[in-house]
Every structure is written in structure tokens, then in C-alpha cells.
């Protein structure tokens, strides 16, 4: 009997060593979670046995429990490297179905999908047209590889300061080629519907009436709007037009694009002091943009940045949680699959409920404590040696009995 008991101890110690070796081997595996062995004693008894006089029958491996504690966050230079700080798993979809992982080393395949090393695709909440996210469904995250469409200029905010003591121009009528026929000028870039840039020049001419100016608009040196009146009160605040808006007539760029319909907002313009100044000059159009980079916010929002200064939301990373993570089935490649024991996944957004936040440009390292595992190795080794000694002792006893004459 003692042989079998000692043999069960050898098997248990061997399993302990196997688990420890597996942990040590994956000390540098991204997103790896260490395991711990749990053992149970064995009693070979029946209903009529007296347990007070029944010796144990050895030990058995009860379960191998994974430790889902947080690993250290190591920063990288890749924006698509993602680490979860807190609870949750990345949801991945591949040819073998849906899996879950903490390893966020992602890249882009030839079709623009964000994938891991197994070509499983990262799942996100898709972006909607109104700037929100469809949290009722999941889709593959795909980077926008086409150019960002241009937007024609439709509104410009003009914040200039016109000097209150400006003289009336000596030359009349107004002529943009004659500097003495106007007081000040400034220009800005506007865009048509095809993304082609055009230069809009604004001229300011002091009117004989007090606190009054005439404003003229030229686009590509072509007159578009002349004689727009800007008037101020005795404190330098714009009075006319009352809305501050000057509507410029449509301008046809003659390049196949739609006509440019531009409104100029002079609300922030003033008439102070004796110097001309341009405080703000902004318009809402932009040209075609090419993809320059990807950004992932801590709340999981994935945005594409373009050369035209615009950004586009591509989706929001979805995290999955389980009521019993230890019930997940290991799939290898630091991936897990849902089981009946783990319960159904609870999908949510980073930073909501008890889900953690994302860290872009970082990876979660293995949570293996190497010092602890070395101690476990020594413990398992001692247990193995002790059970070996038990077999040797039992053998000596058996040999003594055999030698009885």
C-alpha cells in the first residue's frame, strides 16, 4: 500500500514541477497568466469502513488554477500595442471561432484589419454616422486605407481689429492693385468641393462715415463681394451687420467643383486703438487627407488621423468579462475560450462597469513571479525526493519480510 501512496506523491510532485516549469518558461510571454496546482488527499473507504483506523491512500491532482492578477505594463513604440489596466479580455474572432486574450500585440493585415499573431481579428463596437457607437453589435476593426474626403469651405470666422483713427484712402475708387485705395488687407485659404485650395483676400476700406468700413472679398483675384458695410459703436463693438454675418455670393472655381458658398462671421471683430491686427482667421473647409496614424484612447475609441488635420472614429474596443475566469478553457497562444463553467461573456466598454482602461503603445507582461516559481521548484523537488525515500524505505521493509526464514 505504501508503494502506491508514495507513487501518488511522486505523480503529484511531478505535476507540481510541470506547472512550475510551464510558468517559468512563459515568464516573458505577453499576457500570460501563471498557474497554481491544487492537490487533494485520497481515502479508499466504503460506507462501512471506520475512518479512524483507515490510513490515507495518497494524493491526487485536484485542479490547476490560473492566476488572473495584473501583469506589469511595458511601453512600446507601436500604437497598436494595447494593454488592459484592470479587468477584461480582448475579444478576438478567427476561423476557429471567438476567443479571448490579454495579449494586445496587434498589427494590420493586407486588408487593413487589426489582427493578432494568429490572424484573429480584434472586435470593436462599430462607429455610427452621428459620431456614436453601435454598442449592440460587434464587428472587425478595419483601418481606413482610403483618402479622407475633402470638405468645401462654407463658413469663416474673421476676428480683426480695425484702427479707430484710420484715415480715408486717398485713391478712389477701390482697386486691389492700388495700395492707396484701401487701408488694410488679409487673406486666407478656402477649399472647394474637390479639395482644391483657393485664396480669399479680404480688403478693408475706411468709409467717410464715422466708425464705418467697407469690406471687399476677392477669391483667386476675382471680385466676389464688394461694398459690405461694417459699422461699430463708440466703444469699438460691431453693430452692423447685426448678426455679424456677411454672406458672400456663390463663386464658381471653374474646375468641375461645386460653387463655393461662403459666409463670413465678423462677430469677434473690433475697432480699437490705432493698429490693425488679425486675432483669428478660421474656416471650416479642408482638402483631401491621407492616413498618417492611428490613436487609441484609454476608453477604447480608435481614431484615424489624416494629413488634412482631420480624424475619423473607426470603432471602440470591446472588452469581455466572465463571472468565473478560472473556468475558461486554455487554447494556447495566450487565448481562452468560453465554457459552461466560466459563464457567458459580459461585453462592455473600457472604463465602464468594472472593466479596466486601455493603454496604447504598451503591452501587459506575464504575471509570473520568477522568485516565487523558483521557490515552488525547490518545494516540488523536495517533495519528490521525500516520496522517493518513502519508496526506498518500503522496499527495505518488504525485502526484510522476504528474507524471513
mmCIF file of C-alpha atoms in Angstrom:
data_model
loop_
_atom_site.group_PDB
_atom_site.id
_atom_site.type_symbol
_atom_site.label_atom_id
_atom_site.label_comp_id
_atom_site.label_asym_id
_atom_site.label_seq_id
_atom_site.Cartn_x
_atom_site.Cartn_y
_atom_site.Cartn_z
ATOM 1 C CA UNK A 1 0.000 0.000 0.000
ATOM 2 C CA UNK A 2 2.804 2.386 0.894
ATOM 3 C CA UNK A 3 4.281 1.888 -2.579
ATOM 4 C CA UNK A 4 1.086 3.202 -4.185
ATOM 5 C CA UNK A 5 0.819 6.052 -1.727
ATOM 6 C CA UNK A 6 4.406 7.106 -2.420
ATOM 7 C CA UNK A 7 3.804 6.706 -6.151
ATOM 8 C CA UNK A 8 0.834 9.082 -5.953
ATOM 9 C CA UNK A 9 3.130 11.522 -4.164
ATOM 10 C CA UNK A 10 5.680 11.206 -6.970
ATOM 11 C CA UNK A 11 2.966 11.899 -9.549
ATOM 12 C CA UNK A 12 1.756 14.921 -7.590
ATOM 13 C CA UNK A 13 5.278 16.323 -7.220
ATOM 14 C CA UNK A 14 5.877 15.705 -10.922
ATOM 15 C CA UNK A 15 2.685 17.636 -11.796
ATOM 16 C CA UNK A 16 3.821 20.424 -9.468
ATOM 17 C CA UNK A 17 7.140 20.569 -11.310
ATOM 18 C CA UNK A 18 5.387 20.544 -14.697
ATOM 19 C CA UNK A 19 3.196 23.516 -13.783
ATOM 20 C CA UNK A 20 6.157 25.386 -12.311
ATOM 21 C CA UNK A 21 8.232 24.698 -15.417
ATOM 22 C CA UNK A 22 5.384 25.956 -17.609
ATOM 23 C CA UNK A 23 5.215 29.179 -15.579
ATOM 24 C CA UNK A 24 8.971 29.726 -15.752
ATOM 25 C CA UNK A 25 9.035 29.003 -19.482
ATOM 26 C CA UNK A 26 6.434 31.750 -20.065
ATOM 27 C CA UNK A 27 7.989 34.384 -17.839
ATOM 28 C CA UNK A 28 8.415 36.645 -20.911
ATOM 29 C CA UNK A 29 5.180 35.731 -22.713
ATOM 30 C CA UNK A 30 2.955 38.763 -23.277
ATOM 31 C CA UNK A 31 -0.397 38.490 -21.498
ATOM 32 C CA UNK A 32 0.462 35.116 -19.914
ATOM 33 C CA UNK A 33 -1.228 34.189 -16.628
ATOM 34 C CA UNK A 34 0.565 31.881 -14.217
ATOM 35 C CA UNK A 35 -0.988 28.686 -12.843
ATOM 36 C CA UNK A 36 -1.067 27.141 -9.398
ATOM 37 C CA UNK A 37 -1.525 23.449 -8.549
ATOM 38 C CA UNK A 38 -4.135 22.339 -6.053
ATOM 39 C CA UNK A 39 -3.969 18.834 -4.525
ATOM 40 C CA UNK A 40 -6.474 16.668 -2.601
ATOM 41 C CA UNK A 41 -5.961 13.677 -0.361
ATOM 42 C CA UNK A 42 -7.312 10.223 -1.293
ATOM 43 C CA UNK A 43 -9.150 7.808 1.020
ATOM 44 C CA UNK A 44 -10.125 4.334 -0.192
ATOM 45 C CA UNK A 45 -13.131 3.762 2.071
ATOM 46 C CA UNK A 46 -16.609 2.320 1.833
ATOM 47 C CA UNK A 47 -19.764 3.117 3.779
ATOM 48 C CA UNK A 48 -18.950 0.544 6.457
ATOM 49 C CA UNK A 49 -15.304 1.458 6.944
ATOM 50 C CA UNK A 50 -14.140 3.055 10.173
ATOM 51 C CA UNK A 51 -12.302 6.202 9.140
ATOM 52 C CA UNK A 52 -10.487 6.473 12.467
ATOM 53 C CA UNK A 53 -8.451 3.394 11.608
ATOM 54 C CA UNK A 54 -8.243 3.889 7.821
ATOM 55 C CA UNK A 55 -4.922 5.202 6.521
ATOM 56 C CA UNK A 56 -4.999 7.521 3.537
ATOM 57 C CA UNK A 57 -4.472 6.241 0.032
ATOM 58 C CA UNK A 58 -2.251 9.091 -1.156
ATOM 59 C CA UNK A 59 -2.732 12.326 -3.026
ATOM 60 C CA UNK A 60 -4.127 13.398 -6.377
ATOM 61 C CA UNK A 61 -4.001 16.493 -8.503
ATOM 62 C CA UNK A 62 -7.271 18.276 -7.813
ATOM 63 C CA UNK A 63 -7.051 21.213 -10.244
ATOM 64 C CA UNK A 64 -4.694 23.643 -11.920
ATOM 65 C CA UNK A 65 -5.922 27.161 -11.189
ATOM 66 C CA UNK A 66 -4.834 30.145 -13.270
ATOM 67 C CA UNK A 67 -3.979 33.397 -11.523
ATOM 68 C CA UNK A 68 -5.548 36.325 -13.386
ATOM 69 C CA UNK A 69 -3.700 39.020 -11.480
ATOM 70 C CA UNK A 70 -2.482 42.132 -13.302
ATOM 71 C CA UNK A 71 0.869 41.940 -15.075
ATOM 72 C CA UNK A 72 3.265 44.853 -15.403
ATOM 73 C CA UNK A 73 2.697 47.355 -18.225
ATOM 74 C CA UNK A 74 5.667 47.632 -20.593
ATOM 75 C CA UNK A 75 5.672 50.547 -23.044
ATOM 76 C CA UNK A 76 6.479 50.082 -26.732
ATOM 77 C CA UNK A 77 6.702 52.255 -29.866
ATOM 78 C CA UNK A 78 3.700 50.694 -31.617
ATOM 79 C CA UNK A 79 0.353 52.487 -31.270
ATOM 80 C CA UNK A 80 -1.458 49.223 -31.998
ATOM 81 C CA UNK A 81 0.084 47.538 -28.957
ATOM 82 C CA UNK A 82 -2.677 47.622 -26.335
ATOM 83 C CA UNK A 83 -2.598 46.747 -22.647
ATOM 84 C CA UNK A 84 -5.569 46.405 -20.319
ATOM 85 C CA UNK A 85 -5.093 48.041 -16.946
ATOM 86 C CA UNK A 86 -7.723 46.278 -14.875
ATOM 87 C CA UNK A 87 -10.327 43.631 -15.609
ATOM 88 C CA UNK A 88 -11.375 42.323 -19.006
ATOM 89 C CA UNK A 89 -10.218 40.444 -22.099
ATOM 90 C CA UNK A 90 -9.833 41.463 -25.715
ATOM 91 C CA UNK A 91 -12.428 39.760 -27.907
ATOM 92 C CA UNK A 92 -10.926 38.089 -30.968
ATOM 93 C CA UNK A 93 -12.668 36.405 -33.900
ATOM 94 C CA UNK A 94 -10.953 33.905 -36.163
ATOM 95 C CA UNK A 95 -11.525 30.819 -38.237
ATOM 96 C CA UNK A 96 -11.877 28.697 -35.089
ATOM 97 C CA UNK A 97 -14.459 30.989 -33.505
ATOM 98 C CA UNK A 98 -14.367 33.616 -30.772
ATOM 99 C CA UNK A 99 -11.505 33.630 -28.269
ATOM 100 C CA UNK A 100 -10.409 35.967 -25.510
ATOM 101 C CA UNK A 101 -6.934 37.210 -24.691
ATOM 102 C CA UNK A 102 -4.919 39.664 -22.626
ATOM 103 C CA UNK A 103 -2.108 39.774 -25.189
ATOM 104 C CA UNK A 104 -2.553 43.050 -27.076
ATOM 105 C CA UNK A 105 0.268 42.785 -29.633
ATOM 106 C CA UNK A 106 -1.750 43.743 -32.717
ATOM 107 C CA UNK A 107 -0.812 44.517 -36.297
ATOM 108 C CA UNK A 108 -2.579 45.178 -39.610
ATOM 109 C CA UNK A 109 -3.095 42.560 -42.310
ATOM 110 C CA UNK A 110 -3.126 43.276 -46.038
ATOM 111 C CA UNK A 111 -6.858 44.057 -45.967
ATOM 112 C CA UNK A 112 -6.477 46.639 -43.212
ATOM 113 C CA UNK A 113 -7.936 44.512 -40.397
ATOM 114 C CA UNK A 114 -6.321 44.705 -36.959
ATOM 115 C CA UNK A 115 -5.195 41.178 -36.066
ATOM 116 C CA UNK A 116 -3.024 39.305 -33.573
ATOM 117 C CA UNK A 117 -0.242 36.860 -34.425
ATOM 118 C CA UNK A 118 -2.835 34.150 -35.196
ATOM 119 C CA UNK A 119 -4.672 36.429 -37.675
ATOM 120 C CA UNK A 120 -7.669 36.614 -35.338
ATOM 121 C CA UNK A 121 -9.417 39.960 -35.751
ATOM 122 C CA UNK A 122 -9.950 42.408 -32.916
ATOM 123 C CA UNK A 123 -13.635 43.048 -32.190
ATOM 124 C CA UNK A 124 -14.979 46.567 -31.638
ATOM 125 C CA UNK A 125 -18.243 48.446 -31.408
ATOM 126 C CA UNK A 126 -18.665 49.949 -34.917
ATOM 127 C CA UNK A 127 -18.821 53.717 -35.316
ATOM 128 C CA UNK A 128 -22.097 55.289 -36.453
ATOM 129 C CA UNK A 129 -22.647 58.242 -38.768
ATOM 130 C CA UNK A 130 -23.601 60.548 -35.882
ATOM 131 C CA UNK A 131 -20.279 60.083 -34.098
ATOM 132 C CA UNK A 132 -21.538 57.475 -31.625
ATOM 133 C CA UNK A 133 -21.009 53.707 -31.432
ATOM 134 C CA UNK A 134 -23.378 50.796 -32.029
ATOM 135 C CA UNK A 135 -22.921 49.023 -28.695
ATOM 136 C CA UNK A 136 -25.458 46.347 -29.579
ATOM 137 C CA UNK A 137 -23.164 44.549 -32.038
ATOM 138 C CA UNK A 138 -19.512 43.746 -32.640
ATOM 139 C CA UNK A 139 -17.510 43.986 -35.848
ATOM 140 C CA UNK A 140 -13.939 43.536 -37.040
ATOM 141 C CA UNK A 141 -11.748 46.601 -36.601
ATOM 142 C CA UNK A 142 -10.556 47.716 -40.028
ATOM 143 C CA UNK A 143 -8.333 50.712 -40.615
ATOM 144 C CA UNK A 144 -9.428 53.231 -43.212
ATOM 145 C CA UNK A 145 -6.996 52.890 -46.083
ATOM 146 C CA UNK A 146 -8.765 55.275 -48.476
ATOM 147 C CA UNK A 147 -8.195 59.019 -48.508
ATOM 148 C CA UNK A 148 -10.239 61.252 -46.243
ATOM 149 C CA UNK A 149 -12.796 63.123 -48.382
ATOM 150 C CA UNK A 150 -12.424 66.913 -48.642
ATOM 151 C CA UNK A 151 -14.938 69.412 -47.319
ATOM 152 C CA UNK A 152 -15.801 72.662 -49.066
ATOM 153 C CA UNK A 153 -15.464 75.862 -47.060
ATOM 154 C CA UNK A 154 -18.826 77.248 -46.056
ATOM 155 C CA UNK A 155 -18.086 79.477 -43.084
ATOM 156 C CA UNK A 156 -15.177 81.590 -41.868
ATOM 157 C CA UNK A 157 -14.724 83.351 -38.540
ATOM 158 C CA UNK A 158 -12.960 86.660 -39.003
ATOM 159 C CA UNK A 159 -11.587 88.362 -35.925
ATOM 160 C CA UNK A 160 -9.759 91.557 -36.929
ATOM 161 C CA UNK A 161 -9.136 94.832 -35.182
ATOM 162 C CA UNK A 162 -9.612 97.911 -37.372
ATOM 163 C CA UNK A 163 -7.896 101.079 -36.113
ATOM 164 C CA UNK A 164 -10.362 103.696 -34.922
ATOM 165 C CA UNK A 165 -8.275 106.625 -36.217
ATOM 166 C CA UNK A 166 -7.658 105.204 -39.693
ATOM 167 C CA UNK A 167 -7.596 107.804 -42.477
ATOM 168 C CA UNK A 168 -9.824 107.700 -45.555
ATOM 169 C CA UNK A 169 -7.855 106.282 -48.535
ATOM 170 C CA UNK A 170 -6.522 108.927 -50.870
ATOM 171 C CA UNK A 171 -7.271 106.942 -54.044
ATOM 172 C CA UNK A 172 -10.761 106.171 -55.267
ATOM 173 C CA UNK A 173 -12.470 104.052 -56.346
ATOM 174 C CA UNK A 174 -11.257 100.881 -54.658
ATOM 175 C CA UNK A 175 -8.711 98.938 -56.703
ATOM 176 C CA UNK A 176 -6.885 95.944 -55.196
ATOM 177 C CA UNK A 177 -3.850 96.739 -57.353
ATOM 178 C CA UNK A 178 -3.605 100.248 -55.865
ATOM 179 C CA UNK A 179 -2.425 100.123 -52.258
ATOM 180 C CA UNK A 180 -3.585 103.671 -51.533
ATOM 181 C CA UNK A 181 -7.223 102.751 -52.339
ATOM 182 C CA UNK A 182 -7.671 100.627 -49.189
ATOM 183 C CA UNK A 183 -6.400 100.661 -45.624
ATOM 184 C CA UNK A 184 -5.729 97.011 -44.783
ATOM 185 C CA UNK A 185 -5.967 93.525 -46.252
ATOM 186 C CA UNK A 186 -5.600 89.929 -45.115
ATOM 187 C CA UNK A 187 -6.025 86.583 -46.833
ATOM 188 C CA UNK A 188 -6.889 83.007 -46.025
ATOM 189 C CA UNK A 189 -7.155 79.665 -47.790
ATOM 190 C CA UNK A 190 -10.563 78.239 -48.667
ATOM 191 C CA UNK A 191 -11.428 74.907 -50.326
ATOM 192 C CA UNK A 192 -13.908 73.831 -52.968
ATOM 193 C CA UNK A 193 -15.837 70.538 -53.017
ATOM 194 C CA UNK A 194 -12.924 68.743 -54.722
ATOM 195 C CA UNK A 195 -10.462 69.815 -52.054
ATOM 196 C CA UNK A 196 -8.680 72.350 -54.286
ATOM 197 C CA UNK A 197 -7.419 75.333 -52.347
ATOM 198 C CA UNK A 198 -8.224 78.911 -53.270
ATOM 199 C CA UNK A 199 -7.018 82.198 -51.815
ATOM 200 C CA UNK A 200 -9.672 84.509 -50.414
ATOM 201 C CA UNK A 201 -8.449 88.070 -49.827
ATOM 202 C CA UNK A 202 -10.346 90.490 -47.590
ATOM 203 C CA UNK A 203 -9.875 94.236 -48.120
ATOM 204 C CA UNK A 204 -10.931 96.901 -45.598
ATOM 205 C CA UNK A 205 -11.602 100.461 -46.705
ATOM 206 C CA UNK A 206 -12.338 103.276 -44.232
ATOM 207 C CA UNK A 207 -15.660 104.944 -45.030
ATOM 208 C CA UNK A 208 -16.186 108.699 -44.623
ATOM 209 C CA UNK A 209 -18.963 107.944 -42.135
ATOM 210 C CA UNK A 210 -17.750 107.670 -38.560
ATOM 211 C CA UNK A 211 -16.917 104.164 -37.284
ATOM 212 C CA UNK A 212 -17.809 102.655 -40.671
ATOM 213 C CA UNK A 213 -15.805 100.456 -43.032
ATOM 214 C CA UNK A 214 -16.349 98.950 -46.459
ATOM 215 C CA UNK A 215 -15.244 95.363 -46.820
ATOM 216 C CA UNK A 216 -14.497 93.627 -50.148
ATOM 217 C CA UNK A 217 -13.915 89.937 -50.893
ATOM 218 C CA UNK A 218 -11.784 88.574 -53.740
ATOM 219 C CA UNK A 219 -11.211 84.875 -54.432
ATOM 220 C CA UNK A 220 -8.285 83.988 -56.691
ATOM 221 C CA UNK A 221 -8.030 87.712 -57.510
ATOM 222 C CA UNK A 222 -11.613 87.699 -58.783
ATOM 223 C CA UNK A 223 -14.115 90.118 -57.194
ATOM 224 C CA UNK A 224 -16.851 88.162 -55.439
ATOM 225 C CA UNK A 225 -18.401 90.515 -52.898
ATOM 226 C CA UNK A 226 -17.901 94.304 -52.841
ATOM 227 C CA UNK A 227 -19.149 97.063 -50.587
ATOM 228 C CA UNK A 228 -20.034 95.078 -47.475
ATOM 229 C CA UNK A 229 -20.598 97.587 -44.681
ATOM 230 C CA UNK A 230 -19.132 97.065 -41.207
ATOM 231 C CA UNK A 231 -20.084 99.643 -38.584
ATOM 232 C CA UNK A 232 -19.052 99.929 -34.942
ATOM 233 C CA UNK A 233 -20.371 101.890 -31.965
ATOM 234 C CA UNK A 234 -18.315 104.372 -29.945
ATOM 235 C CA UNK A 235 -16.918 101.536 -27.818
ATOM 236 C CA UNK A 236 -15.487 99.665 -30.809
ATOM 237 C CA UNK A 237 -18.095 96.884 -30.794
ATOM 238 C CA UNK A 238 -19.537 95.655 -34.092
ATOM 239 C CA UNK A 239 -23.064 96.963 -34.691
ATOM 240 C CA UNK A 240 -23.741 96.172 -38.345
ATOM 241 C CA UNK A 241 -24.487 93.711 -39.682
ATOM 242 C CA UNK A 242 -26.466 92.891 -36.546
ATOM 243 C CA UNK A 243 -25.838 89.154 -36.876
ATOM 244 C CA UNK A 244 -22.187 89.720 -37.691
ATOM 245 C CA UNK A 245 -22.621 87.561 -40.818
ATOM 246 C CA UNK A 246 -21.704 88.687 -44.304
ATOM 247 C CA UNK A 247 -22.967 86.282 -46.968
ATOM 248 C CA UNK A 248 -20.659 86.077 -49.949
ATOM 249 C CA UNK A 249 -22.272 85.352 -53.357
ATOM 250 C CA UNK A 250 -21.501 81.965 -54.905
ATOM 251 C CA UNK A 251 -18.136 81.679 -56.582
ATOM 252 C CA UNK A 252 -17.594 79.191 -59.404
ATOM 253 C CA UNK A 253 -13.978 77.934 -59.363
ATOM 254 C CA UNK A 254 -14.326 76.647 -62.963
ATOM 255 C CA UNK A 255 -12.578 73.353 -62.233
ATOM 256 C CA UNK A 256 -15.558 70.992 -62.090
ATOM 257 C CA UNK A 257 -16.186 71.588 -58.401
ATOM 258 C CA UNK A 258 -19.410 72.950 -56.976
ATOM 259 C CA UNK A 259 -19.670 76.681 -56.420
ATOM 260 C CA UNK A 260 -18.189 77.972 -53.160
ATOM 261 C CA UNK A 261 -20.898 79.434 -50.901
ATOM 262 C CA UNK A 262 -19.136 81.262 -48.102
ATOM 263 C CA UNK A 263 -20.395 83.139 -45.051
ATOM 264 C CA UNK A 264 -18.059 85.454 -43.146
ATOM 265 C CA UNK A 265 -18.651 85.916 -39.424
ATOM 266 C CA UNK A 266 -17.245 89.242 -38.174
ATOM 267 C CA UNK A 267 -18.785 88.977 -34.706
ATOM 268 C CA UNK A 268 -15.399 88.970 -32.967
ATOM 269 C CA UNK A 269 -14.055 91.908 -34.991
ATOM 270 C CA UNK A 270 -13.456 95.222 -33.196
ATOM 271 C CA UNK A 271 -12.408 98.834 -33.775
ATOM 272 C CA UNK A 272 -9.882 99.636 -31.047
ATOM 273 C CA UNK A 273 -6.739 101.747 -30.850
ATOM 274 C CA UNK A 274 -4.667 102.733 -33.820
ATOM 275 C CA UNK A 275 -3.284 99.422 -35.107
ATOM 276 C CA UNK A 276 -4.663 96.827 -37.485
ATOM 277 C CA UNK A 277 -4.474 93.247 -36.219
ATOM 278 C CA UNK A 278 -5.706 89.792 -37.176
ATOM 279 C CA UNK A 279 -6.733 87.975 -33.991
ATOM 280 C CA UNK A 280 -8.424 84.958 -35.587
ATOM 281 C CA UNK A 281 -8.919 83.714 -39.128
ATOM 282 C CA UNK A 282 -10.504 80.282 -39.329
ATOM 283 C CA UNK A 283 -12.610 78.459 -41.903
ATOM 284 C CA UNK A 284 -14.296 75.036 -41.845
ATOM 285 C CA UNK A 285 -13.049 73.529 -45.128
ATOM 286 C CA UNK A 286 -10.197 71.122 -45.710
ATOM 287 C CA UNK A 287 -8.524 69.271 -48.538
ATOM 288 C CA UNK A 288 -8.109 65.543 -49.163
ATOM 289 C CA UNK A 289 -6.212 63.718 -46.415
ATOM 290 C CA UNK A 290 -4.031 60.633 -46.317
ATOM 291 C CA UNK A 291 -3.766 58.348 -43.313
ATOM 292 C CA UNK A 292 -0.857 59.292 -41.044
ATOM 293 C CA UNK A 293 -1.504 57.353 -37.875
ATOM 294 C CA UNK A 294 -3.846 55.566 -35.502
ATOM 295 C CA UNK A 295 -4.716 56.632 -31.979
ATOM 296 C CA UNK A 296 -6.404 54.529 -29.304
ATOM 297 C CA UNK A 297 -7.833 56.396 -26.318
ATOM 298 C CA UNK A 298 -7.977 54.946 -22.818
ATOM 299 C CA UNK A 299 -11.744 54.447 -23.232
ATOM 300 C CA UNK A 300 -11.124 52.265 -26.299
ATOM 301 C CA UNK A 301 -12.018 54.740 -29.059
ATOM 302 C CA UNK A 302 -9.889 54.041 -32.153
ATOM 303 C CA UNK A 303 -9.326 57.094 -34.365
ATOM 304 C CA UNK A 304 -7.515 57.571 -37.664
ATOM 305 C CA UNK A 305 -5.529 60.780 -38.200
ATOM 306 C CA UNK A 306 -5.091 62.309 -41.671
ATOM 307 C CA UNK A 307 -2.719 64.805 -43.264
ATOM 308 C CA UNK A 308 -5.521 67.370 -43.570
ATOM 309 C CA UNK A 309 -5.745 67.648 -39.794
ATOM 310 C CA UNK A 310 -8.945 65.633 -39.567
ATOM 311 C CA UNK A 311 -9.619 62.481 -37.591
ATOM 312 C CA UNK A 312 -12.178 59.730 -38.035
ATOM 313 C CA UNK A 313 -13.531 57.336 -35.420
ATOM 314 C CA UNK A 314 -13.188 53.736 -36.584
ATOM 315 C CA UNK A 315 -14.689 51.921 -33.619
ATOM 316 C CA UNK A 316 -14.480 51.326 -29.892
ATOM 317 C CA UNK A 317 -12.628 48.337 -28.467
ATOM 318 C CA UNK A 318 -14.986 45.924 -26.709
ATOM 319 C CA UNK A 319 -13.813 44.101 -23.576
ATOM 320 C CA UNK A 320 -15.269 40.856 -22.270
ATOM 321 C CA UNK A 321 -15.588 39.743 -18.668
ATOM 322 C CA UNK A 322 -16.585 36.454 -17.030
ATOM 323 C CA UNK A 323 -18.106 35.639 -13.665
ATOM 324 C CA UNK A 324 -15.614 32.763 -13.310
ATOM 325 C CA UNK A 325 -12.434 33.420 -15.339
ATOM 326 C CA UNK A 326 -10.858 30.269 -13.893
ATOM 327 C CA UNK A 327 -13.472 28.285 -15.813
ATOM 328 C CA UNK A 328 -12.129 29.461 -19.178
ATOM 329 C CA UNK A 329 -10.576 26.821 -21.382
ATOM 330 C CA UNK A 330 -6.979 27.465 -22.398
ATOM 331 C CA UNK A 331 -6.471 27.433 -26.160
ATOM 332 C CA UNK A 332 -2.761 28.140 -26.309
ATOM 333 C CA UNK A 333 -1.187 31.288 -27.773
ATOM 334 C CA UNK A 334 -2.374 33.101 -24.607
ATOM 335 C CA UNK A 335 -6.009 32.712 -25.636
ATOM 336 C CA UNK A 336 -9.013 31.367 -23.759
ATOM 337 C CA UNK A 337 -12.422 30.102 -24.825
ATOM 338 C CA UNK A 338 -15.789 30.294 -23.111
ATOM 339 C CA UNK A 339 -17.054 27.207 -21.254
ATOM 340 C CA UNK A 340 -20.137 26.336 -19.258
ATOM 341 C CA UNK A 341 -18.083 26.750 -16.080
ATOM 342 C CA UNK A 342 -16.859 30.244 -16.997
ATOM 343 C CA UNK A 343 -20.330 31.527 -17.795
ATOM 344 C CA UNK A 344 -21.332 33.653 -20.762
ATOM 345 C CA UNK A 345 -19.176 36.680 -21.591
ATOM 346 C CA UNK A 346 -20.277 40.094 -20.424
ATOM 347 C CA UNK A 347 -19.212 42.583 -23.083
ATOM 348 C CA UNK A 348 -18.675 46.248 -22.259
ATOM 349 C CA UNK A 349 -16.660 49.386 -22.890
ATOM 350 C CA UNK A 350 -13.268 50.102 -21.317
ATOM 351 C CA UNK A 351 -13.655 52.184 -18.179
ATOM 352 C CA UNK A 352 -17.303 51.207 -17.652
ATOM 353 C CA UNK A 353 -18.658 48.868 -15.004
ATOM 354 C CA UNK A 354 -15.619 47.016 -13.622
ATOM 355 C CA UNK A 355 -13.726 46.914 -16.916
ATOM 356 C CA UNK A 356 -10.230 48.352 -16.983
ATOM 357 C CA UNK A 357 -8.831 51.123 -19.160
ATOM 358 C CA UNK A 358 -6.640 50.694 -22.232
ATOM 359 C CA UNK A 359 -3.059 51.840 -22.575
ATOM 360 C CA UNK A 360 -1.950 52.342 -26.171
ATOM 361 C CA UNK A 361 1.675 51.754 -27.087
ATOM 362 C CA UNK A 362 2.070 49.244 -24.267
ATOM 363 C CA UNK A 363 1.824 45.526 -23.558
ATOM 364 C CA UNK A 364 0.912 43.620 -20.418
ATOM 365 C CA UNK A 365 3.781 41.377 -19.438
ATOM 366 C CA UNK A 366 3.496 37.928 -17.878
ATOM 367 C CA UNK A 367 2.377 37.963 -14.237
ATOM 368 C CA UNK A 368 4.819 35.182 -13.346
ATOM 369 C CA UNK A 369 6.894 35.981 -10.244
ATOM 370 C CA UNK A 370 10.160 34.243 -11.065
ATOM 371 C CA UNK A 371 11.408 34.221 -7.463
ATOM 372 C CA UNK A 372 8.188 32.600 -6.281
ATOM 373 C CA UNK A 373 8.401 29.978 -9.017
ATOM 374 C CA UNK A 374 11.982 29.081 -8.078
ATOM 375 C CA UNK A 375 10.836 28.508 -4.524
ATOM 376 C CA UNK A 376 7.981 26.354 -5.829
ATOM 377 C CA UNK A 377 10.520 24.371 -7.847
ATOM 378 C CA UNK A 378 12.612 23.680 -4.748
ATOM 379 C CA UNK A 379 9.493 22.667 -2.811
ATOM 380 C CA UNK A 380 8.350 20.267 -5.537
ATOM 381 C CA UNK A 381 11.858 18.837 -5.769
ATOM 382 C CA UNK A 382 11.950 18.172 -2.002
ATOM 383 C CA UNK A 383 8.541 16.535 -2.157
ATOM 384 C CA UNK A 384 9.680 14.305 -4.995
ATOM 385 C CA UNK A 385 12.809 13.307 -3.089
ATOM 386 C CA UNK A 386 10.820 12.575 0.063
ATOM 387 C CA UNK A 387 8.416 10.305 -1.806
ATOM 388 C CA UNK A 388 11.373 8.559 -3.439
ATOM 389 C CA UNK A 389 12.806 7.950 0.007
ATOM 390 C CA UNK A 390 9.429 6.537 1.063
ATOM 391 C CA UNK A 391 9.579 4.003 -1.774
ATOM 392 C CA UNK A 392 13.124 3.048 -0.761
ATOM 393 C CA UNK A 393 12.006 2.539 2.845
ATOM 394 C CA UNK A 394 9.013 0.427 1.781
ATOM 395 C CA UNK A 395 11.316 -1.622 -0.410
ATOM 396 C CA UNK A 396 13.663 -2.240 2.501
ATOM 397 C CA UNK A 397 10.763 -3.331 4.711
ATOM 398 C CA UNK A 398 9.435 -5.649 2.005
ATOM 399 C CA UNK A 399 12.902 -7.104 1.468
ATOM 400 C CA UNK A 400 13.250 -7.761 5.198
ATOM 401 C CA UNK A 401 9.953 -9.627 5.221
ATOM 402 C CA UNK A 402 11.002 -11.704 2.191
ATOM 403 C CA UNK A 403 14.265 -12.624 3.937
ATOM 404 C CA UNK A 404 12.479 -14.127 6.966
ATOM 405 C CA UNK A 405 13.258 -17.847 7.078
#
